[in-house]
Amino acid sequence: MRLFEAIIDANHRAVAGDQKAGLHPADFASELPVVVLTCIDVRLNPLLPEVLGVPKEQFIWLRNAGNIITGPLSSTMRSLALACAVKGGKEIAIIGHTDCQIGRTTTMELIDRFRALGIERYLLPSNVNEFFGMFASERANVIKAAGIVRQSPVIGPKIPVHGLLLDIETGKVEWLVNGYQTLGTMGARLNEVADAAGHTLDALKSLADFEIGGIKFPETKIGETVAKAEDWLSGKVHQLESKPPPAPAAPAAKPAVPPRIPLPPPLRPKLRFHKGPK
Ligand SMILES: [Zn+2]
């Protein structure tokens, strides 16, 4: 059983009432620390990392409003990349949560709230929703974020990228994207494309790095940056795929979405793992 399989298993047992459910971090030394992106919601403060059973010192915690990834080269993505490259993060998890206010605030409400803070509509970008990355579905937001991280050129293909949803009432964690299933999908695809084009994966990556470094994106237009970066990435892959000899048809990298698991009837207000000795 791999790290997040053990985490989910222990979490579900704990939610079901198993007082002994927990994780033994020593068993997963090679898969720790984990890098986790969550929302800024303060209700998460007492829940993490306890509901995962991961020790605080092995839990690299990144937060932004709505656990949003705006693009493969965004500021948050750069922090995720450095969390792995500099701080030794072995696996990445995007953890959304139920009752997320970022997902429940409408455009009009948001504009009203800014106005109440003295910020008039004309001072905000025209595409307020897109600019702030507002979303309608917590699940879709996590799945999208995990997909963007998985395909980011600054995240190594060996790093599993998971997507989870945390029930803020029960502490139950639901797996939306199994990073072990999608692991290597993009790396394998790049390898196939690179082989077909007569290049090695390293050559492809250095080419990507070079060209990314040469593009100047306007810092203030997040939506536009996302669109440009995504266009650039898809264009790059398409360009390599269309080089002779033709690349073998590779399936598109799509995050695996396990069937939705219903919550257990008894809701436990705050779950804690017992992290005692074995
Ligand atoms: Zn939230």
Short mmCIF file of N, CA, C and O in Angstrom, two decimals, residues 91-180:
data_model
loop_
_atom_site.label_atom_id
_atom_site.label_comp_id
_atom_site.label_asym_id
_atom_site.label_seq_id
_atom_site.Cartn_x
_atom_site.Cartn_y
_atom_site.Cartn_z
N GLU A 91 5.40 13.83 -2.82
CA GLU A 91 4.09 13.69 -3.46
C GLU A 91 3.33 14.99 -3.26
O GLU A 91 3.53 15.68 -2.26
N ILE A 92 2.45 15.31 -4.20
CA ILE A 92 1.65 16.54 -4.12
C ILE A 92 0.19 16.17 -3.99
O ILE A 92 -0.28 15.24 -4.67
N ALA A 93 -0.52 16.87 -3.11
CA ALA A 93 -1.97 16.69 -3.03
C ALA A 93 -2.66 18.04 -3.04
O ALA A 93 -2.28 18.95 -2.30
N ILE A 94 -3.65 18.18 -3.91
CA ILE A 94 -4.52 19.36 -3.90
C ILE A 94 -5.74 18.94 -3.08
O ILE A 94 -6.44 18.00 -3.46
N ILE A 95 -5.95 19.59 -1.94
CA ILE A 95 -7.05 19.18 -1.07
C ILE A 95 -8.09 20.29 -0.99
O ILE A 95 -7.86 21.32 -0.34
N GLY A 96 -9.20 20.09 -1.66
CA GLY A 96 -10.33 21.02 -1.57
C GLY A 96 -11.14 20.68 -0.33
O GLY A 96 -10.85 19.72 0.38
N HIS A 97 -12.14 21.49 -0.05
CA HIS A 97 -12.97 21.19 1.12
C HIS A 97 -14.43 21.52 0.85
O HIS A 97 -14.73 22.35 -0.03
N THR A 98 -15.31 20.88 1.58
CA THR A 98 -16.74 21.14 1.42
C THR A 98 -17.08 22.52 1.96
O THR A 98 -16.34 23.07 2.79
N ASP A 99 -18.17 23.08 1.51
CA ASP A 99 -18.66 24.39 1.98
C ASP A 99 -17.62 25.49 1.74
O ASP A 99 -17.44 26.37 2.58
N CYS A 100 -16.92 25.43 0.61
CA CYS A 100 -15.90 26.45 0.32
C CYS A 100 -16.58 27.74 -0.13
O CYS A 100 -17.32 27.76 -1.10
N GLN A 101 -16.30 28.82 0.58
CA GLN A 101 -16.96 30.10 0.28
C GLN A 101 -16.47 30.69 -1.05
O GLN A 101 -17.18 31.47 -1.68
N ILE A 102 -15.28 30.32 -1.45
CA ILE A 102 -14.77 30.81 -2.74
C ILE A 102 -15.64 30.24 -3.86
O ILE A 102 -15.88 30.89 -4.88
N GLY A 103 -16.14 29.02 -3.64
CA GLY A 103 -17.01 28.40 -4.64
C GLY A 103 -18.45 28.88 -4.54
O GLY A 103 -19.24 28.68 -5.44
N ARG A 104 -18.81 29.52 -3.42
CA ARG A 104 -20.21 29.91 -3.22
C ARG A 104 -20.47 31.38 -3.44
O ARG A 104 -21.61 31.81 -3.44
N THR A 105 -19.40 32.16 -3.58
CA THR A 105 -19.57 33.60 -3.76
C THR A 105 -19.80 33.91 -5.24
O THR A 105 -18.98 33.55 -6.08
N THR A 106 -20.93 34.57 -5.53
CA THR A 106 -21.23 34.91 -6.92
C THR A 106 -20.46 36.16 -7.32
O THR A 106 -19.92 36.88 -6.47
N THR A 107 -20.43 36.41 -8.61
CA THR A 107 -19.73 37.58 -9.12
C THR A 107 -20.29 38.86 -8.51
O THR A 107 -19.54 39.74 -8.07
N MET A 108 -21.62 38.96 -8.45
CA MET A 108 -22.23 40.17 -7.90
C MET A 108 -21.90 40.32 -6.41
O MET A 108 -21.62 41.43 -5.94
N GLU A 109 -21.94 39.22 -5.68
CA GLU A 109 -21.59 39.29 -4.25
C GLU A 109 -20.14 39.73 -4.06
O GLU A 109 -19.83 40.54 -3.19
N LEU A 110 -19.29 39.20 -4.92
CA LEU A 110 -17.87 39.54 -4.82
C LEU A 110 -17.66 41.03 -5.07
O LEU A 110 -16.94 41.71 -4.32
N ILE A 111 -18.32 41.52 -6.11
CA ILE A 111 -18.20 42.95 -6.44
C ILE A 111 -18.74 43.80 -5.28
O ILE A 111 -18.13 44.81 -4.90
N ASP A 112 -19.86 43.37 -4.68
CA ASP A 112 -20.42 44.10 -3.54
C ASP A 112 -19.46 44.10 -2.35
O ASP A 112 -19.30 45.10 -1.65
N ARG A 113 -18.82 42.98 -2.14
CA ARG A 113 -17.89 42.88 -1.00
C ARG A 113 -16.66 43.76 -1.21
O ARG A 113 -16.16 44.37 -0.27
N PHE A 114 -16.20 43.81 -2.43
CA PHE A 114 -15.07 44.71 -2.71
C PHE A 114 -15.50 46.17 -2.53
O PHE A 114 -14.76 46.99 -1.99
N ARG A 115 -16.74 46.47 -2.97
CA ARG A 115 -17.24 47.84 -2.85
C ARG A 115 -17.31 48.23 -1.37
O ARG A 115 -16.97 49.35 -0.99
N ALA A 116 -17.73 47.29 -0.53
CA ALA A 116 -17.81 47.55 0.90
C ALA A 116 -16.43 47.83 1.49
O ALA A 116 -16.29 48.46 2.54
N LEU A 117 -15.40 47.36 0.79
CA LEU A 117 -14.02 47.61 1.24
C LEU A 117 -13.44 48.87 0.59
O LEU A 117 -12.25 49.16 0.72
N GLY A 118 -14.31 49.58 -0.14
CA GLY A 118 -13.86 50.82 -0.77
C GLY A 118 -13.26 50.62 -2.14
O GLY A 118 -12.61 51.51 -2.68
N ILE A 119 -13.44 49.42 -2.71
CA ILE A 119 -12.87 49.15 -4.04
C ILE A 119 -14.02 49.12 -5.04
O ILE A 119 -14.82 48.19 -5.06
N GLU A 120 -14.09 50.16 -5.86
CA GLU A 120 -15.19 50.26 -6.82
C GLU A 120 -14.98 49.30 -7.98
O GLU A 120 -13.86 48.86 -8.25
N ARG A 121 -16.08 49.01 -8.67
CA ARG A 121 -16.07 48.03 -9.75
C ARG A 121 -15.01 48.33 -10.81
O ARG A 121 -14.34 47.43 -11.31
N TYR A 122 -14.86 49.64 -11.16
CA TYR A 122 -13.95 49.98 -12.26
C TYR A 122 -12.48 49.70 -11.92
O TYR A 122 -11.62 49.64 -12.80
N LEU A 123 -12.20 49.54 -10.62
CA LEU A 123 -10.82 49.25 -10.23
C LEU A 123 -10.49 47.76 -10.37
O LEU A 123 -9.33 47.36 -10.31
N LEU A 124 -11.53 46.94 -10.53
CA LEU A 124 -11.32 45.49 -10.64
C LEU A 124 -11.19 45.11 -12.11
O LEU A 124 -11.68 45.81 -12.99
N PRO A 125 -10.54 43.98 -12.38
CA PRO A 125 -10.44 43.52 -13.77
C PRO A 125 -11.85 43.25 -14.32
O PRO A 125 -12.76 42.94 -13.55
N SER A 126 -12.01 43.36 -15.63
CA SER A 126 -13.35 43.16 -16.21
C SER A 126 -13.82 41.72 -16.00
O SER A 126 -14.99 41.46 -15.75
N ASN A 127 -12.87 40.77 -16.07
CA ASN A 127 -13.23 39.36 -15.89
C ASN A 127 -12.96 38.95 -14.43
O ASN A 127 -12.06 38.16 -14.16
N VAL A 128 -13.76 39.47 -13.52
CA VAL A 128 -13.52 39.25 -12.09
C VAL A 128 -13.45 37.76 -11.76
O VAL A 128 -12.54 37.30 -11.07
N ASN A 129 -14.42 36.99 -12.26
CA ASN A 129 -14.46 35.56 -11.96
C ASN A 129 -13.18 34.85 -12.39
O ASN A 129 -12.58 34.10 -11.63
N GLU A 130 -12.81 35.11 -13.61
CA GLU A 130 -11.63 34.45 -14.17
C GLU A 130 -10.37 34.92 -13.44
O GLU A 130 -9.49 34.12 -13.12
N PHE A 131 -10.31 36.20 -13.16
CA PHE A 131 -9.12 36.77 -12.51
C PHE A 131 -8.86 36.13 -11.16
O PHE A 131 -7.74 35.76 -10.82
N PHE A 132 -9.93 35.97 -10.36
CA PHE A 132 -9.76 35.40 -9.03
C PHE A 132 -9.88 33.88 -9.03
O PHE A 132 -9.72 33.24 -7.99
N GLY A 133 -10.19 33.31 -10.18
CA GLY A 133 -10.27 31.86 -10.27
C GLY A 133 -11.49 31.28 -9.59
O GLY A 133 -11.47 30.13 -9.12
N MET A 134 -12.56 32.07 -9.48
CA MET A 134 -13.77 31.59 -8.81
C MET A 134 -14.29 30.34 -9.52
O MET A 134 -14.15 30.18 -10.72
N PHE A 135 -14.91 29.46 -8.73
CA PHE A 135 -15.40 28.21 -9.31
C PHE A 135 -16.76 27.86 -8.72
O PHE A 135 -17.15 28.39 -7.68
N ALA A 136 -17.47 27.00 -9.42
CA ALA A 136 -18.81 26.62 -8.97
C ALA A 136 -18.80 25.29 -8.23
O ALA A 136 -19.61 25.06 -7.34
N SER A 137 -17.87 24.41 -8.59
CA SER A 137 -17.85 23.07 -8.00
C SER A 137 -16.51 22.82 -7.32
O SER A 137 -15.45 22.92 -7.95
N GLU A 138 -16.57 22.49 -6.04
CA GLU A 138 -15.33 22.20 -5.30
C GLU A 138 -14.61 21.00 -5.91
O GLU A 138 -13.38 20.96 -5.99
N ARG A 139 -15.40 20.00 -6.32
CA ARG A 139 -14.80 18.80 -6.90
C ARG A 139 -14.12 19.11 -8.22
O ARG A 139 -12.97 18.74 -8.45
N ALA A 140 -14.87 19.79 -9.10
CA ALA A 140 -14.31 20.12 -10.43
C ALA A 140 -13.07 20.98 -10.29
O ALA A 140 -12.10 20.82 -11.04
N ASN A 141 -13.08 21.88 -9.30
CA ASN A 141 -11.93 22.75 -9.07
C ASN A 141 -10.68 21.95 -8.70
O ASN A 141 -9.58 22.22 -9.18
N VAL A 142 -10.86 20.95 -7.85
CA VAL A 142 -9.73 20.10 -7.43
C VAL A 142 -9.22 19.26 -8.61
O VAL A 142 -8.01 19.16 -8.85
N ILE A 143 -10.16 18.69 -9.34
CA ILE A 143 -9.78 17.84 -10.48
C ILE A 143 -9.03 18.66 -11.53
O ILE A 143 -8.01 18.23 -12.07
N LYS A 144 -9.51 19.88 -11.76
CA LYS A 144 -8.85 20.75 -12.72
C LYS A 144 -7.45 21.12 -12.24
O LYS A 144 -6.47 21.04 -13.00
N ALA A 145 -7.35 21.48 -10.95
CA ALA A 145 -6.05 21.87 -10.40
C ALA A 145 -5.05 20.72 -10.49
O ALA A 145 -3.90 20.91 -10.90
N ALA A 146 -5.50 19.52 -10.11
CA ALA A 146 -4.60 18.36 -10.14
C ALA A 146 -4.14 18.09 -11.58
O ALA A 146 -2.98 17.73 -11.82
N GLY A 147 -5.05 18.30 -12.52
CA GLY A 147 -4.70 18.09 -13.93
C GLY A 147 -3.65 19.07 -14.41
O GLY A 147 -2.71 18.69 -15.11
N ILE A 148 -3.80 20.33 -14.00
CA ILE A 148 -2.83 21.35 -14.43
C ILE A 148 -1.46 21.06 -13.80
O ILE A 148 -0.43 21.15 -14.46
N VAL A 149 -1.46 20.69 -12.51
CA VAL A 149 -0.18 20.39 -11.84
C VAL A 149 0.48 19.18 -12.50
O VAL A 149 1.69 19.18 -12.77
N ARG A 150 -0.34 18.16 -12.80
CA ARG A 150 0.21 16.94 -13.42
C ARG A 150 0.93 17.25 -14.72
O ARG A 150 1.95 16.66 -15.04
N GLN A 151 0.39 18.21 -15.47
CA GLN A 151 0.96 18.48 -16.78
C GLN A 151 1.94 19.64 -16.79
O GLN A 151 2.46 19.99 -17.84
N SER A 152 2.17 20.22 -15.62
CA SER A 152 3.10 21.35 -15.59
C SER A 152 4.52 20.90 -15.90
O SER A 152 4.98 19.89 -15.38
N PRO A 153 5.22 21.66 -16.73
CA PRO A 153 6.60 21.28 -17.06
C PRO A 153 7.56 21.40 -15.88
O PRO A 153 8.66 20.86 -15.93
N VAL A 154 7.14 22.10 -14.81
CA VAL A 154 8.06 22.27 -13.67
C VAL A 154 7.81 21.24 -12.57
O VAL A 154 8.44 21.28 -11.53
N ILE A 155 6.89 20.31 -12.81
CA ILE A 155 6.65 19.21 -11.86
C ILE A 155 7.14 17.93 -12.51
O ILE A 155 6.69 17.55 -13.59
N GLY A 156 8.06 17.25 -11.85
CA GLY A 156 8.64 16.04 -12.42
C GLY A 156 7.60 14.95 -12.61
O GLY A 156 6.67 14.83 -11.83
N PRO A 157 7.77 14.14 -13.67
CA PRO A 157 6.80 13.09 -13.96
C PRO A 157 6.76 11.98 -12.90
O PRO A 157 5.84 11.18 -12.88
N LYS A 158 7.78 11.94 -12.02
CA LYS A 158 7.80 10.90 -10.98
C LYS A 158 7.03 11.31 -9.73
O LYS A 158 6.89 10.51 -8.80
N ILE A 159 6.61 12.55 -9.65
CA ILE A 159 5.89 13.04 -8.47
C ILE A 159 4.40 12.74 -8.63
O ILE A 159 3.75 13.29 -9.52
N PRO A 160 3.82 11.88 -7.77
CA PRO A 160 2.36 11.66 -7.86
C PRO A 160 1.63 12.96 -7.49
O PRO A 160 2.03 13.66 -6.57
N VAL A 161 0.56 13.26 -8.22
CA VAL A 161 -0.25 14.45 -7.95
C VAL A 161 -1.68 14.00 -7.68
O VAL A 161 -2.38 13.54 -8.58
N HIS A 162 -2.10 14.12 -6.41
CA HIS A 162 -3.42 13.66 -6.01
C HIS A 162 -4.39 14.82 -5.90
O HIS A 162 -4.01 15.97 -5.70
N GLY A 163 -5.66 14.48 -6.01
CA GLY A 163 -6.73 15.45 -5.75
C GLY A 163 -7.68 14.86 -4.72
O GLY A 163 -8.14 13.73 -4.88
N LEU A 164 -7.92 15.61 -3.64
CA LEU A 164 -8.80 15.10 -2.58
C LEU A 164 -9.80 16.16 -2.17
O LEU A 164 -9.59 17.35 -2.37
N LEU A 165 -10.89 15.70 -1.57
CA LEU A 165 -11.88 16.62 -1.01
C LEU A 165 -12.05 16.27 0.47
O LEU A 165 -12.29 15.12 0.83
N LEU A 166 -11.88 17.29 1.30
CA LEU A 166 -11.98 17.10 2.75
C LEU A 166 -13.35 17.59 3.23
O LEU A 166 -13.71 18.75 2.97
N ASP A 167 -14.08 16.72 3.90
CA ASP A 167 -15.36 17.12 4.49
C ASP A 167 -15.06 17.87 5.77
O ASP A 167 -14.53 17.31 6.73
N ILE A 168 -15.38 19.16 5.75
CA ILE A 168 -14.98 20.04 6.84
C ILE A 168 -15.73 19.73 8.13
O ILE A 168 -15.31 20.12 9.22
N GLU A 169 -16.83 19.00 8.02
CA GLU A 169 -17.61 18.63 9.21
C GLU A 169 -17.12 17.34 9.84
O GLU A 169 -17.03 17.22 11.05
N THR A 170 -16.83 16.35 8.99
CA THR A 170 -16.48 15.02 9.51
C THR A 170 -14.99 14.75 9.52
O THR A 170 -14.53 13.86 10.22
N GLY A 171 -14.22 15.46 8.72
CA GLY A 171 -12.80 15.17 8.59
C GLY A 171 -12.52 14.06 7.60
O GLY A 171 -11.37 13.66 7.40
N LYS A 172 -13.58 13.56 6.96
CA LYS A 172 -13.38 12.48 5.99
C LYS A 172 -12.75 13.01 4.71
O LYS A 172 -13.13 14.07 4.21
N VAL A 173 -11.79 12.25 4.19
CA VAL A 173 -11.10 12.64 2.97
C VAL A 173 -11.53 11.74 1.83
O VAL A 173 -11.51 10.52 1.97
N GLU A 174 -11.94 12.35 0.75
CA GLU A 174 -12.39 11.58 -0.41
C GLU A 174 -11.40 11.76 -1.55
O GLU A 174 -10.93 12.87 -1.81
N TRP A 175 -11.09 10.65 -2.19
CA TRP A 175 -10.12 10.68 -3.27
C TRP A 175 -10.80 11.05 -4.58
O TRP A 175 -11.67 10.33 -5.07
N LEU A 176 -10.44 12.17 -5.18
CA LEU A 176 -11.02 12.59 -6.46
C LEU A 176 -10.08 12.25 -7.61
O LEU A 176 -10.52 11.90 -8.70
N VAL A 177 -8.79 12.40 -7.39
CA VAL A 177 -7.80 12.07 -8.41
C VAL A 177 -6.73 11.21 -7.76
O VAL A 177 -6.05 11.66 -6.83
N ASN A 178 -6.63 9.97 -8.22
CA ASN A 178 -5.61 9.07 -7.69
C ASN A 178 -4.31 9.33 -8.45
O ASN A 178 -4.16 8.96 -9.60
N GLY A 179 -3.38 9.98 -7.76
CA GLY A 179 -2.14 10.37 -8.41
C GLY A 179 -1.25 9.21 -8.82
O GLY A 179 -0.37 9.37 -9.66
N TYR A 180 -1.50 8.04 -8.23
CA TYR A 180 -0.70 6.87 -8.63
C TYR A 180 -1.16 6.35 -9.98
O TYR A 180 -0.38 5.81 -10.74
#
